[in-house]
Amino acid sequence: MHLGLALGAAGGSSLSYGDEWAGAGALDSITLNVIVLNPSLSYKINDQWSVGGGVQFSWAAFEQSTARVTAEQDTDWAYGYNLGVMYRPTDKLDFGLSYRSKSEHSFDADIKGTDLSVATDVTVPEIVDLSMRYGVREDLNLLASVQFHRWSQWDETVLDLGVTEMGGLAIQRDWDDVWKFAVGADYRLNNDWRLKAGFSYETSPQDDSSKQWVDLPVGEQYRYSVGASTNWDDIVVDFFYEYADLGEVESAKRSPGGNFVGVNGTFEGRIHFVGVNFTF
């Protein structure tokens, strides 16, 4: 039996359009950061089967602004769990199946310079992951993964200003579930270093341009990554670089409620990630 503890960023995003673009009245910047503390416990049943589970303590910070209104940062805690099972039929072949529950964060941010606040909920969907490792040689492993992200649970985002006669402004999402397919390789260069490379493709949760919104324009994703790992005494250090091609997303949508100027255009996303992981 083993006890583990993980701390890392589970997701989030940040967009800054500035206050001079055509849609500044709808949004000029938005930031969501999610950090998860995940204690877990695993148990080896026999040489072929292992099981595990954990509890997720998710902390999130959210803030957004338009050309006229700034909602100050608000934070929230949410809780969930994760389960997993591993099966090793041979020394060269491993299969893994894991489940992570959804978490829901509720924010109530003060609007700067007023007595008002804006309340909204953000959902992080449940994820099912089926993975595989195949040892081609002692120094080379091939990896594959298929993930199911249940984004169809996110039908809309409601912005509630707390004014009863106005009600909440609903941003229609109507997202579809997302599939993510990934392949990779892990190569032992020598006794000190391992080299890694991978590629993944993610389906689009929303292809209808009339339901795209400026806070989160989404489409298909292609990700390319390389990395290396080494050991410092009992610490495993992973260095990685990832390039994410988010493609072009068309938007042809009016503001929530249809009472304000809409945003029509094309959004292009290209993101570079550089990171370091430490495993004790």
XYZ file of N, CA and C in Angstrom:
840
model
N 0.848 -1.189 0.000
C 0.000 0.000 0.000
C 0.887 1.243 0.000
N 0.484 2.230 -0.793
C 1.261 3.461 -0.913
C 0.353 4.669 -0.734
N 0.886 5.689 -0.065
C 0.183 6.955 0.124
C 0.885 8.024 -0.696
N 0.125 8.783 -1.474
C 0.711 9.815 -2.327
C 0.053 11.165 -2.114
N 0.748 12.202 -2.550
C 0.216 13.561 -2.456
C 0.665 14.337 -3.684
N -0.294 14.874 -4.427
C 0.016 15.635 -5.645
C -0.532 17.049 -5.515
N 0.219 18.002 -6.029
C -0.206 19.399 -6.070
C 0.124 19.933 -7.450
N -0.884 20.452 -8.147
C -0.627 20.945 -9.501
C -1.787 21.741 -10.046
N -1.536 22.362 -11.185
C -2.576 23.135 -11.865
C -3.455 22.186 -12.657
N -4.752 22.215 -12.388
C -5.686 21.320 -13.069
C -6.278 21.945 -14.314
N -6.030 23.222 -14.525
C -6.588 23.881 -15.702
C -6.695 25.369 -15.490
N -7.432 25.987 -16.384
C -7.597 27.428 -16.329
C -7.167 28.070 -17.626
N -7.385 29.354 -17.716
C -6.999 30.082 -18.915
C -6.965 31.567 -18.607
N -6.324 32.303 -19.491
C -6.264 33.750 -19.349
C -6.298 34.371 -20.736
N -7.182 35.335 -20.914
C -7.296 36.064 -22.171
C -7.245 37.552 -21.889
N -6.519 38.282 -22.717
C -6.476 39.736 -22.587
C -6.555 40.342 -23.983
N -7.715 40.919 -24.303
C -7.920 41.538 -25.606
C -7.550 43.020 -25.597
N -7.483 43.632 -24.415
C -7.297 45.076 -24.338
C -8.636 45.790 -24.452
N -8.636 47.092 -24.159
C -9.896 47.842 -24.144
C -10.155 48.614 -25.431
N -9.358 48.342 -26.485
C -9.546 49.070 -27.736
C -10.087 48.192 -28.856
N -10.311 46.916 -28.589
C -10.818 46.051 -29.646
C -12.340 46.187 -29.723
N -12.917 45.677 -30.798
C -14.339 45.919 -31.079
C -15.267 45.313 -30.039
N -14.833 44.256 -29.372
C -15.699 43.605 -28.397
C -15.394 43.967 -26.956
N -14.707 45.091 -26.731
C -14.310 45.464 -25.373
C -15.504 45.683 -24.454
N -16.657 46.048 -25.030
C -17.850 46.215 -24.211
C -18.352 44.907 -23.639
N -18.001 43.790 -24.290
C -18.389 42.465 -23.807
C -17.315 41.860 -22.904
N -16.033 42.069 -23.272
C -14.933 41.506 -22.486
C -13.621 42.102 -22.959
N -12.767 42.491 -22.002
C -11.403 42.835 -22.411
C -10.364 41.921 -21.761
N -10.686 41.322 -20.600
C -9.768 40.342 -20.019
C -10.521 39.404 -19.084
N -10.006 38.192 -18.964
C -10.600 37.192 -18.072
C -9.506 36.209 -17.667
N -9.513 35.786 -16.397
C -8.513 34.851 -15.897
C -9.173 33.845 -14.962
N -8.876 32.576 -15.182
C -9.319 31.506 -14.290
C -8.130 30.599 -14.009
N -7.779 30.439 -12.735
C -6.715 29.540 -12.318
C -7.290 28.480 -11.387
N -6.933 27.221 -11.634
C -7.417 26.115 -10.804
C -6.219 25.286 -10.342
N -6.050 25.149 -9.033
C -4.969 24.364 -8.440
C -5.589 23.277 -7.571
N -5.096 22.051 -7.717
C -5.695 20.912 -7.018
C -4.667 20.244 -6.111
N -5.052 20.023 -4.866
C -4.298 19.203 -3.923
C -4.985 17.841 -3.868
N -4.211 16.779 -4.168
C -4.824 15.461 -4.363
C -4.096 14.379 -3.554
N -4.466 14.155 -2.280
C -3.927 13.003 -1.555
C -4.570 11.721 -2.077
N -3.787 10.657 -2.167
C -4.308 9.416 -2.745
C -3.708 8.202 -2.051
N -4.379 7.082 -2.235
C -3.958 5.823 -1.641
C -4.062 4.737 -2.700
N -3.017 3.916 -2.838
C -3.038 2.827 -3.820
C -2.692 1.502 -3.141
N -3.194 0.425 -3.739
C -2.978 -0.903 -3.166
C -2.722 -1.909 -4.283
N -1.652 -2.679 -4.154
C -1.309 -3.717 -5.124
C -1.950 -5.028 -4.689
N -2.954 -5.475 -5.457
C -3.672 -6.708 -5.124
C -2.789 -7.924 -5.376
N -2.170 -7.966 -6.554
C -1.234 -9.028 -6.911
C -0.303 -8.484 -7.987
N 0.447 -9.356 -8.647
C 1.410 -8.898 -9.648
C 0.744 -8.293 -10.878
N -0.545 -8.519 -11.054
C -1.233 -8.015 -12.241
C -2.164 -6.835 -11.961
N -2.751 -6.787 -10.786
C -3.791 -5.792 -10.520
C -3.407 -4.844 -9.382
N -3.688 -3.549 -9.612
C -3.523 -2.523 -8.583
C -4.709 -1.569 -8.655
N -5.106 -1.036 -7.508
C -6.224 -0.090 -7.464
C -5.807 1.125 -6.642
N -6.524 2.213 -6.837
C -6.213 3.417 -6.088
C -7.374 4.386 -6.074
N -7.275 5.362 -5.201
C -8.306 6.391 -5.110
C -7.767 7.600 -4.381
N -8.441 8.720 -4.540
C -7.982 9.934 -3.896
C -9.094 10.949 -3.744
N -8.798 11.990 -2.989
C -9.719 13.098 -2.765
C -9.096 14.355 -3.352
N -9.912 15.152 -4.037
C -9.425 16.372 -4.670
C -9.929 17.604 -3.920
N -8.983 18.461 -3.547
C -9.300 19.757 -2.961
C -8.914 20.805 -4.003
N -9.914 21.377 -4.632
C -9.690 22.263 -5.780
C -9.899 23.724 -5.381
N -8.852 24.534 -5.559
C -8.913 25.973 -5.283
C -8.889 26.715 -6.615
N -9.784 27.680 -6.779
C -9.863 28.421 -8.039
C -9.959 29.915 -7.769
N -9.366 30.693 -8.657
C -9.433 32.157 -8.608
C -9.949 32.650 -9.950
N -10.884 33.606 -9.906
C -11.547 34.071 -11.125
C -11.673 35.592 -11.097
N -11.394 36.223 -12.228
C -11.613 37.658 -12.377
C -11.839 37.977 -13.849
N -12.607 39.044 -14.116
C -12.854 39.457 -15.487
C -13.182 40.940 -15.516
N -13.037 41.529 -16.695
C -13.350 42.945 -16.846
C -13.782 43.224 -18.275
N -14.563 44.284 -18.428
C -14.930 44.817 -19.736
C -14.420 46.250 -19.799
N -14.709 46.930 -20.902
C -14.268 48.318 -21.030
C -14.925 49.215 -19.984
N -16.053 48.781 -19.420
C -16.802 49.621 -18.479
C -16.832 49.070 -17.059
N -16.692 47.771 -16.903
C -16.889 47.135 -15.602
C -15.707 46.221 -15.288
N -15.245 46.278 -14.027
C -14.192 45.379 -13.570
C -14.694 44.579 -12.378
N -14.747 43.264 -12.533
C -15.110 42.372 -11.427
C -13.826 41.923 -10.746
N -13.693 42.266 -9.469
C -12.475 41.948 -8.745
C -12.344 40.439 -8.523
N -11.118 40.010 -8.247
C -10.860 38.575 -8.105
C -11.636 37.972 -6.933
N -12.210 36.800 -7.184
C -12.865 36.032 -6.132
C -12.313 34.612 -6.176
N -12.287 33.948 -5.026
C -11.752 32.591 -4.944
C -12.802 31.646 -4.365
N -12.596 30.346 -4.624
C -13.571 29.356 -4.156
C -12.897 27.994 -4.042
N -13.382 27.190 -3.103
C -12.947 25.806 -2.952
C -14.039 24.861 -3.444
N -13.634 23.795 -4.102
C -14.558 22.733 -4.506
C -13.877 21.393 -4.224
N -14.688 20.340 -4.181
C -14.160 19.046 -3.764
C -14.641 17.947 -4.716
N -13.791 16.947 -4.876
C -14.135 15.829 -5.744
C -13.303 14.615 -5.377
N -13.284 13.630 -6.257
C -12.539 12.404 -5.986
C -12.056 11.803 -7.297
N -11.103 10.893 -7.194
C -10.616 10.168 -8.365
C -10.373 8.707 -8.001
N -10.617 7.826 -8.977
C -10.455 6.390 -8.800
C -9.640 5.835 -9.959
N -8.917 4.753 -9.712
C -8.131 4.175 -10.792
C -7.848 2.698 -10.583
N -7.575 2.015 -11.680
C -7.195 0.608 -11.639
C -6.147 0.366 -12.715
N -5.144 -0.463 -12.405
C -4.103 -0.822 -13.366
C -4.050 -2.338 -13.510
N -3.821 -2.764 -14.755
C -3.731 -4.189 -15.066
C -2.465 -4.431 -15.879
N -1.627 -5.373 -15.429
C -0.375 -5.707 -16.116
C -0.399 -7.181 -16.507
N -0.840 -7.491 -17.748
C -0.880 -8.891 -18.177
C 0.505 -9.489 -18.384
N 1.472 -8.650 -18.824
C 2.854 -9.093 -19.004
C 3.777 -7.989 -18.517
N 5.072 -8.290 -18.452
C 6.041 -7.281 -18.018
C 6.151 -6.131 -19.011
N 5.753 -6.376 -20.259
C 5.881 -5.349 -21.289
C 4.620 -4.518 -21.496
N 3.509 -4.946 -20.923
C 2.236 -4.313 -21.260
C 1.466 -3.919 -20.002
N 1.042 -2.649 -19.960
C 0.225 -2.133 -18.859
C -1.019 -1.463 -19.418
N -2.133 -1.608 -18.706
C -3.354 -0.869 -19.010
C -3.802 -0.124 -17.757
N -4.327 1.070 -17.958
C -4.828 1.847 -16.835
C -6.184 2.455 -17.158
N -7.049 2.502 -16.167
C -8.358 3.134 -16.317
C -8.583 4.021 -15.101
N -8.882 5.307 -15.347
C -9.078 6.227 -14.232
C -10.325 7.074 -14.454
N -10.859 7.562 -13.339
C -12.046 8.417 -13.364
C -11.813 9.587 -12.422
N -12.096 10.796 -12.897
C -12.023 11.992 -12.057
C -13.387 12.658 -12.044
N -13.932 12.890 -10.873
C -15.264 13.475 -10.761
C -15.243 14.947 -11.157
N -16.407 15.469 -11.502
C -16.498 16.883 -11.840
C -16.461 17.717 -10.568
N -16.093 18.982 -10.715
C -16.131 19.925 -9.601
C -16.761 21.216 -10.093
N -17.464 21.881 -9.197
C -18.163 23.110 -9.544
C -17.739 24.230 -8.598
N -17.246 25.309 -9.176
C -16.833 26.473 -8.398
C -17.878 27.572 -8.537
N -18.199 28.208 -7.417
C -19.150 29.323 -7.410
C -18.417 30.594 -6.996
N -18.551 31.630 -7.811
C -17.877 32.897 -7.549
C -18.901 34.009 -7.359
N -18.554 34.959 -6.508
C -19.386 36.139 -6.277
C -18.434 37.323 -6.130
N -18.083 37.936 -7.253
C -17.044 38.963 -7.292
C -17.645 40.359 -7.194
N -17.015 41.201 -6.385
C -17.447 42.596 -6.274
C -17.095 43.358 -7.546
N -18.016 44.214 -7.974
C -17.762 45.077 -9.124
C -17.107 46.357 -8.624
N -15.927 46.625 -9.121
C -15.125 47.740 -8.631
C -15.860 49.069 -8.773
N -15.850 49.848 -7.676
C -16.447 51.177 -7.701
C -17.943 51.207 -7.503
N -18.563 50.057 -7.187
C -20.012 49.991 -6.974
C -20.305 49.123 -5.752
N -21.578 49.054 -5.397
C -22.021 48.159 -4.329
C -22.547 46.838 -4.890
N -22.400 46.637 -6.190
C -22.905 45.440 -6.846
C -21.845 44.342 -6.890
N -22.301 43.154 -7.182
C -21.404 42.021 -7.400
C -21.957 41.189 -8.542
N -21.105 40.344 -9.101
C -21.544 39.449 -10.167
C -21.234 38.015 -9.741
N -22.254 37.168 -9.772
C -22.110 35.772 -9.363
C -22.173 34.867 -10.585
N -21.325 33.845 -10.602
C -21.333 32.884 -11.700
C -20.742 31.567 -11.225
N -21.039 30.495 -11.929
C -20.515 29.166 -11.621
C -19.633 28.686 -12.768
N -18.575 27.965 -12.421
C -17.680 27.368 -13.416
C -17.579 25.876 -13.129
N -17.804 25.064 -14.147
C -17.773 23.607 -14.009
C -16.510 23.032 -14.637
N -15.816 22.182 -13.898
C -14.709 21.386 -14.440
C -15.256 19.970 -14.613
N -15.321 19.442 -15.841
C -16.080 18.209 -16.089
C -15.405 16.954 -15.559
N -16.194 15.901 -15.441
C -15.636 14.597 -15.104
C -14.872 14.050 -16.309
N -13.827 13.279 -16.020
C -12.947 12.757 -17.069
C -12.725 11.258 -16.850
N -12.850 10.486 -17.922
C -12.514 9.061 -17.917
C -11.311 8.872 -18.834
N -10.291 8.173 -18.349
C -9.035 8.024 -19.098
C -8.671 6.544 -19.187
N -8.503 6.046 -20.419
C -8.011 4.695 -20.670
C -6.627 4.812 -21.293
N -5.610 4.260 -20.643
C -4.234 4.425 -21.109
C -3.536 3.078 -21.242
N -2.415 3.100 -21.978
C -1.671 1.874 -22.239
C -0.190 2.181 -22.352
N 0.658 1.260 -21.877
C 2.106 1.326 -22.080
C 2.582 0.000 -22.650
N 3.426 0.079 -23.676
C 4.013 -1.130 -24.248
C 5.528 -0.967 -24.291
N 6.245 -1.893 -23.678
C 7.700 -1.847 -23.668
C 8.275 -2.525 -24.898
N 8.710 -1.719 -25.856
C 9.309 -2.268 -27.077
C 10.649 -2.912 -26.755
N 11.462 -2.169 -25.992
C 12.742 -2.670 -25.491
C 12.877 -2.199 -24.046
N 13.962 -2.587 -23.410
C 14.169 -2.157 -22.031
C 14.318 -0.646 -21.930
N 14.769 -0.017 -23.020
C 15.006 1.427 -22.975
C 13.941 2.238 -23.710
N 12.896 1.589 -24.235
C 11.899 2.312 -25.029
C 10.483 1.840 -24.708
N 9.638 2.784 -24.327
C 8.219 2.522 -24.078
C 7.366 3.346 -25.031
N 6.312 2.734 -25.558
C 5.312 3.446 -26.344
C 4.062 3.632 -25.491
N 3.455 4.813 -25.592
C 2.334 5.180 -24.733
C 1.137 5.602 -25.569
N -0.059 5.345 -25.061
C -1.279 5.777 -25.745
C -2.362 6.042 -24.705
N -3.265 6.953 -25.048
C -4.325 7.315 -24.113
C -5.558 7.777 -24.875
N -6.726 7.419 -24.361
C -8.004 7.928 -24.862
C -8.765 8.497 -23.668
N -9.174 9.755 -23.780
C -9.897 10.407 -22.689
C -11.276 10.858 -23.148
N -12.221 10.801 -22.216
C -13.578 11.288 -22.442
C -13.849 12.401 -21.438
N -14.110 13.620 -21.940
C -14.395 14.778 -21.096
C -15.882 15.114 -21.233
N -16.617 15.073 -20.149
C -18.065 15.225 -20.230
C -18.479 16.707 -20.174
N -18.113 17.433 -21.218
C -18.437 18.857 -21.285
C -19.915 19.110 -21.587
N -20.659 18.085 -21.961
C -22.081 18.287 -22.245
C -22.860 18.686 -20.992
N -22.239 18.565 -19.820
C -22.872 19.013 -18.583
C -22.946 20.541 -18.507
N -22.175 21.219 -19.355
C -22.106 22.681 -19.294
C -23.045 23.260 -20.347
N -24.277 23.506 -19.972
C -25.273 24.025 -20.909
C -25.207 25.538 -21.051
N -24.946 26.237 -19.952
C -24.940 27.691 -19.993
C -24.145 28.254 -18.825
N -23.737 29.507 -18.968
C -23.123 30.260 -17.886
C -24.034 31.437 -17.566
N -24.441 31.542 -16.316
C -25.336 32.622 -15.906
C -24.546 33.648 -15.109
N -24.602 34.906 -15.553
C -23.999 36.024 -14.831
C -25.113 36.733 -14.073
N -25.089 36.616 -12.752
C -26.150 37.186 -11.912
C -25.611 38.432 -11.219
N -26.190 39.583 -11.552
C -25.764 40.854 -10.970
C -26.473 41.162 -9.658
N -27.340 40.272 -9.220
C -28.015 40.469 -7.955
C -29.116 41.495 -7.996
N -29.541 41.897 -9.190
C -30.639 42.850 -9.337
C -31.863 42.054 -9.765
N -32.835 41.927 -8.875
C -33.956 41.008 -9.084
C -34.705 41.277 -10.374
N -34.967 42.560 -10.657
C -35.772 42.867 -11.825
C -35.032 42.581 -13.133
N -33.690 42.522 -13.081
C -32.916 42.230 -14.290
C -32.785 40.728 -14.520
N -32.674 39.992 -13.420
C -32.425 38.564 -13.563
C -30.993 38.310 -14.017
N -30.663 37.059 -14.273
C -29.323 36.733 -14.722
C -29.207 36.759 -16.230
N -27.996 37.076 -16.698
C -27.699 37.041 -18.129
C -27.114 35.669 -18.452
N -27.747 34.928 -19.337
C -27.335 33.554 -19.641
C -26.533 33.510 -20.938
N -25.321 32.970 -20.850
C -24.507 32.699 -22.036
C -24.732 31.234 -22.404
N -25.372 30.988 -23.531
C -25.660 29.621 -23.954
C -24.382 28.933 -24.443
N -24.061 27.795 -23.856
C -22.880 27.024 -24.250
C -23.279 25.850 -25.152
N -24.159 24.982 -24.629
C -24.588 23.780 -25.356
C -23.392 22.992 -25.882
N -22.409 22.793 -25.044
C -21.206 22.085 -25.464
C -21.468 20.593 -25.628
N -20.675 19.979 -26.503
C -20.678 18.532 -26.688
C -19.583 17.912 -25.830
N -19.705 16.621 -25.580
C -18.624 15.896 -24.918
C -17.392 15.896 -25.819
N -16.227 15.817 -25.195
C -14.960 15.913 -25.923
C -14.183 14.607 -25.788
N -13.573 14.186 -26.897
C -12.667 13.036 -26.909
C -11.247 13.531 -27.155
N -10.319 12.980 -26.403
C -8.906 13.332 -26.567
C -8.110 12.053 -26.813
N -7.315 12.055 -27.887
C -6.499 10.907 -28.262
C -5.029 11.326 -28.206
N -4.208 10.538 -27.530
C -2.801 10.907 -27.362
C -1.902 9.694 -27.565
N -0.722 9.947 -28.146
C 0.317 8.927 -28.288
C 1.639 9.546 -27.865
N 2.564 8.703 -27.430
C 3.853 9.226 -27.004
C 4.890 8.130 -26.912
N 6.108 8.540 -26.592
C 7.222 7.608 -26.435
C 8.111 8.082 -25.295
N 8.685 7.119 -24.611
C 9.586 7.390 -23.485
C 10.863 6.579 -23.725
N 12.008 7.273 -23.840
C 13.268 6.610 -24.195
C 14.317 6.863 -23.119
N 14.936 5.797 -22.628
C 16.007 5.930 -21.643
C 17.326 6.158 -22.367
N 17.818 7.390 -22.279
C 19.054 7.750 -22.971
C 20.265 7.128 -22.289
N 20.319 7.225 -20.972
C 21.386 6.630 -20.168
C 20.859 6.470 -18.741
N 21.755 6.201 -17.807
C 21.311 5.970 -16.432
C 20.764 7.225 -15.760
N 21.043 8.391 -16.333
C 20.638 9.646 -15.697
C 19.448 10.322 -16.370
N 19.250 10.074 -17.656
C 18.245 10.853 -18.390
C 17.285 9.966 -19.181
N 16.022 10.414 -19.221
C 15.004 9.839 -20.092
C 14.454 10.957 -20.971
N 14.212 10.640 -22.252
C 13.656 11.596 -23.202
C 12.220 11.205 -23.537
N 11.361 12.219 -23.740
C 9.941 11.962 -23.980
C 9.422 12.839 -25.109
N 8.426 12.334 -25.822
C 7.771 13.112 -26.880
C 6.338 12.618 -27.007
N 5.440 13.533 -27.415
C 4.048 13.129 -27.530
C 3.243 14.031 -28.435
N 2.075 13.534 -28.817
C 1.132 14.284 -29.652
C -0.279 13.938 -29.200
N -1.174 14.936 -29.211
C -2.567 14.662 -28.866
C -3.504 15.475 -29.745
N -4.687 14.927 -29.954
C -5.753 15.595 -30.702
C -7.009 15.592 -29.845
N -7.686 16.740 -29.809
C -8.888 16.888 -28.989
C -10.027 17.411 -29.851
N -11.170 16.740 -29.797
C -12.317 17.176 -30.592
C -12.874 18.486 -30.044
N -13.665 19.156 -30.861
C -14.229 20.451 -30.473
C -15.530 20.267 -29.690
N -15.704 21.003 -28.586
C -16.967 20.913 -27.856
C -18.094 21.726 -28.482
N -17.736 22.643 -29.397
C -18.772 23.491 -29.989
C -18.346 23.945 -31.388
N -19.094 23.520 -32.417
C -18.798 23.901 -33.800
C -19.769 24.939 -34.348
N -20.752 25.330 -33.555
C -21.749 26.315 -33.982
C -21.237 27.715 -33.664
N -20.920 28.506 -34.692
C -20.345 29.838 -34.482
C -21.286 30.766 -33.730
N -22.590 30.516 -33.795
C -23.547 31.372 -33.089
C -23.545 31.110 -31.586
N -22.839 30.049 -31.147
C -22.771 29.741 -29.722
C -21.355 29.867 -29.165
N -20.463 30.464 -29.950
C -19.133 30.778 -29.451
C -19.189 32.130 -28.738
N -18.452 32.245 -27.644
C -18.428 33.509 -26.931
C -16.992 33.903 -26.632
N -16.761 35.223 -26.453
C -15.407 35.762 -26.402
C -14.630 35.326 -25.171
N -15.310 34.882 -24.098
C -14.572 34.479 -22.904
C -13.877 33.139 -23.079
N -14.373 32.303 -24.002
C -13.780 30.985 -24.193
C -14.075 30.445 -25.585
N -13.480 31.040 -26.630
C -13.664 30.493 -27.977
C -12.958 29.138 -28.076
N -13.688 28.112 -28.506
C -13.140 26.756 -28.462
C -13.301 26.056 -29.806
N -12.358 25.153 -30.093
C -12.406 24.352 -31.307
C -11.545 23.117 -31.122
N -11.155 22.499 -32.221
C -10.252 21.358 -32.151
C -8.886 21.808 -31.636
N -8.190 20.892 -30.958
C -6.868 21.210 -30.423
C -5.859 20.153 -30.846
N -4.686 20.631 -31.254
C -3.558 19.761 -31.574
C -2.397 20.177 -30.672
N -1.837 19.219 -29.961
C -0.758 19.536 -29.026
C 0.468 18.664 -29.309
N 1.643 19.301 -29.274
C 2.913 18.626 -29.529
C 3.828 18.894 -28.329
N 4.469 17.862 -27.814
C 5.275 18.052 -26.613
C 6.564 17.244 -26.662
N 7.584 17.782 -26.009
C 8.852 17.083 -25.804
C 9.273 17.323 -24.359
N 10.098 16.426 -23.842
C 10.533 16.600 -22.464
C 11.695 15.697 -22.119
N 12.197 15.870 -20.913
C 13.289 15.051 -20.407
C 13.142 14.950 -18.897
N 13.602 13.849 -18.333
C 13.532 13.674 -16.884
C 14.852 13.122 -16.368
N 15.161 13.471 -15.128
C 16.373 13.000 -14.481
C 16.099 12.838 -12.996
N 17.037 12.207 -12.293
C 16.884 11.983 -10.859
C 17.922 12.773 -10.081
N 17.455 13.470 -9.053
C 18.332 14.103 -8.070
C 18.079 13.401 -6.746
N 18.946 12.479 -6.402
C 18.744 11.643 -5.220
C 17.393 10.938 -5.335
N 16.447 11.237 -4.429
C 15.138 10.580 -4.465
C 14.079 11.423 -5.162
N 14.493 12.471 -5.848
C 13.555 13.374 -6.516
C 13.650 13.186 -8.030
N 12.498 12.976 -8.677
C 12.435 12.905 -10.139
C 12.048 14.286 -10.659
N 12.875 14.820 -11.561
C 12.635 16.151 -12.114
C 12.297 16.011 -13.595
N 11.141 16.528 -13.992
C 10.695 16.486 -15.385
C 10.683 17.890 -15.963
N 11.331 18.061 -17.118
C 11.286 19.311 -17.870
C 10.456 19.059 -19.134
N 9.592 20.016 -19.489
C 8.788 19.778 -20.684
C 8.483 21.078 -21.416
N 8.245 20.920 -22.718
C 7.767 22.014 -23.569
C 6.590 21.484 -24.378
N 5.537 22.294 -24.470
C 4.362 21.894 -25.248
C 3.890 23.059 -26.105
N 3.572 22.739 -27.344
C 2.988 23.721 -28.262
C 1.558 23.295 -28.550
N 0.617 24.190 -28.285
C -0.805 23.904 -28.495
C -1.330 24.745 -29.641
N -1.827 24.074 -30.667
C -2.450 24.739 -31.813
C -3.961 24.650 -31.628
N -4.571 25.774 -31.268
C -6.010 25.807 -31.022
C -6.801 26.161 -32.265
N -6.092 26.380 -33.388
C -6.763 26.608 -34.664
C -7.491 27.932 -34.745
N -8.443 28.001 -35.668
C -9.256 29.197 -35.877
C -10.702 28.900 -35.495
N -11.295 29.789 -34.724
C -12.672 29.626 -34.259
C -13.498 30.805 -34.749
N -14.574 30.502 -35.462
C -15.473 31.542 -35.966
C -16.540 31.861 -34.919
N -16.801 33.164 -34.739
C -17.836 33.597 -33.805
C -18.811 34.517 -34.516
N -20.097 34.238 -34.346
C -21.152 35.095 -34.902
C -22.297 35.098 -33.903
N -22.085 35.814 -32.811
C -23.010 35.723 -31.679
C -23.283 37.097 -31.102
N -24.522 37.310 -30.658
C -24.871 38.517 -29.936
C -24.551 38.329 -28.456
N -24.487 39.433 -27.732
C -24.237 39.375 -26.303
C -25.364 38.627 -25.600
N -25.124 38.145 -24.358
C -26.166 37.431 -23.628
C -27.459 38.231 -23.580
N -28.562 37.581 -23.923
C -29.849 38.257 -23.940
C -30.152 38.915 -25.260
N -29.126 39.067 -26.124
C -29.333 39.650 -27.442
C -29.603 41.138 -27.435
N -29.303 41.818 -26.316
C -29.623 43.238 -26.214
C -28.454 44.144 -26.555
N -27.263 43.576 -26.711
C -26.090 44.389 -26.932
C -25.427 44.010 -28.253
N -24.408 44.771 -28.589
C -23.694 44.524 -29.839
C -23.026 43.153 -29.785
N -23.176 42.389 -30.846
C -22.561 41.080 -30.908
C -21.116 41.166 -31.357
N -20.437 40.016 -31.337
C -19.041 39.946 -31.755
C -18.945 38.937 -32.882
N -18.609 39.404 -34.063
C -18.418 38.544 -35.222
C -16.950 38.590 -35.620
N -16.335 37.441 -35.768
C -14.934 37.440 -36.152
C -14.320 36.069 -36.022
N -12.998 36.037 -36.147
C -12.228 34.802 -36.072
C -11.201 34.912 -34.957
N -11.141 33.897 -34.124
C -10.164 33.838 -33.043
C -9.123 32.778 -33.388
N -7.846 33.127 -33.253
C -6.756 32.186 -33.484
C -6.002 31.972 -32.178
N -5.686 30.709 -31.874
C -4.988 30.394 -30.636
C -3.734 29.582 -30.862
N -2.609 30.086 -30.365
C -1.331 29.378 -30.394
C -0.687 29.596 -29.033
N -0.428 28.520 -28.298
C 0.081 28.651 -26.937
C 1.346 27.815 -26.775
N 2.338 28.392 -26.087
C 3.572 27.694 -25.748
C 3.622 27.485 -24.232
N 3.853 26.244 -23.807
C 3.966 25.923 -22.381
C 5.387 25.439 -22.094
N 5.974 25.937 -21.015
C 7.256 25.448 -20.516
C 7.079 25.164 -19.033
N 7.517 23.997 -18.575
C 7.280 23.672 -17.174
C 8.287 22.701 -16.596
N 8.253 22.595 -15.272
C 9.090 21.663 -14.519
C 8.213 20.976 -13.480
N 8.311 19.653 -13.389
C 7.593 18.885 -12.368
C 8.591 18.210 -11.441
N 8.247 18.160 -10.162
C 9.070 17.478 -9.167
C 8.245 16.362 -8.531
N 8.794 15.151 -8.517
C 8.129 14.013 -7.898
C 9.010 13.476 -6.781
N 8.448 13.439 -5.556
C 9.213 12.993 -4.395
C 8.882 11.540 -4.074
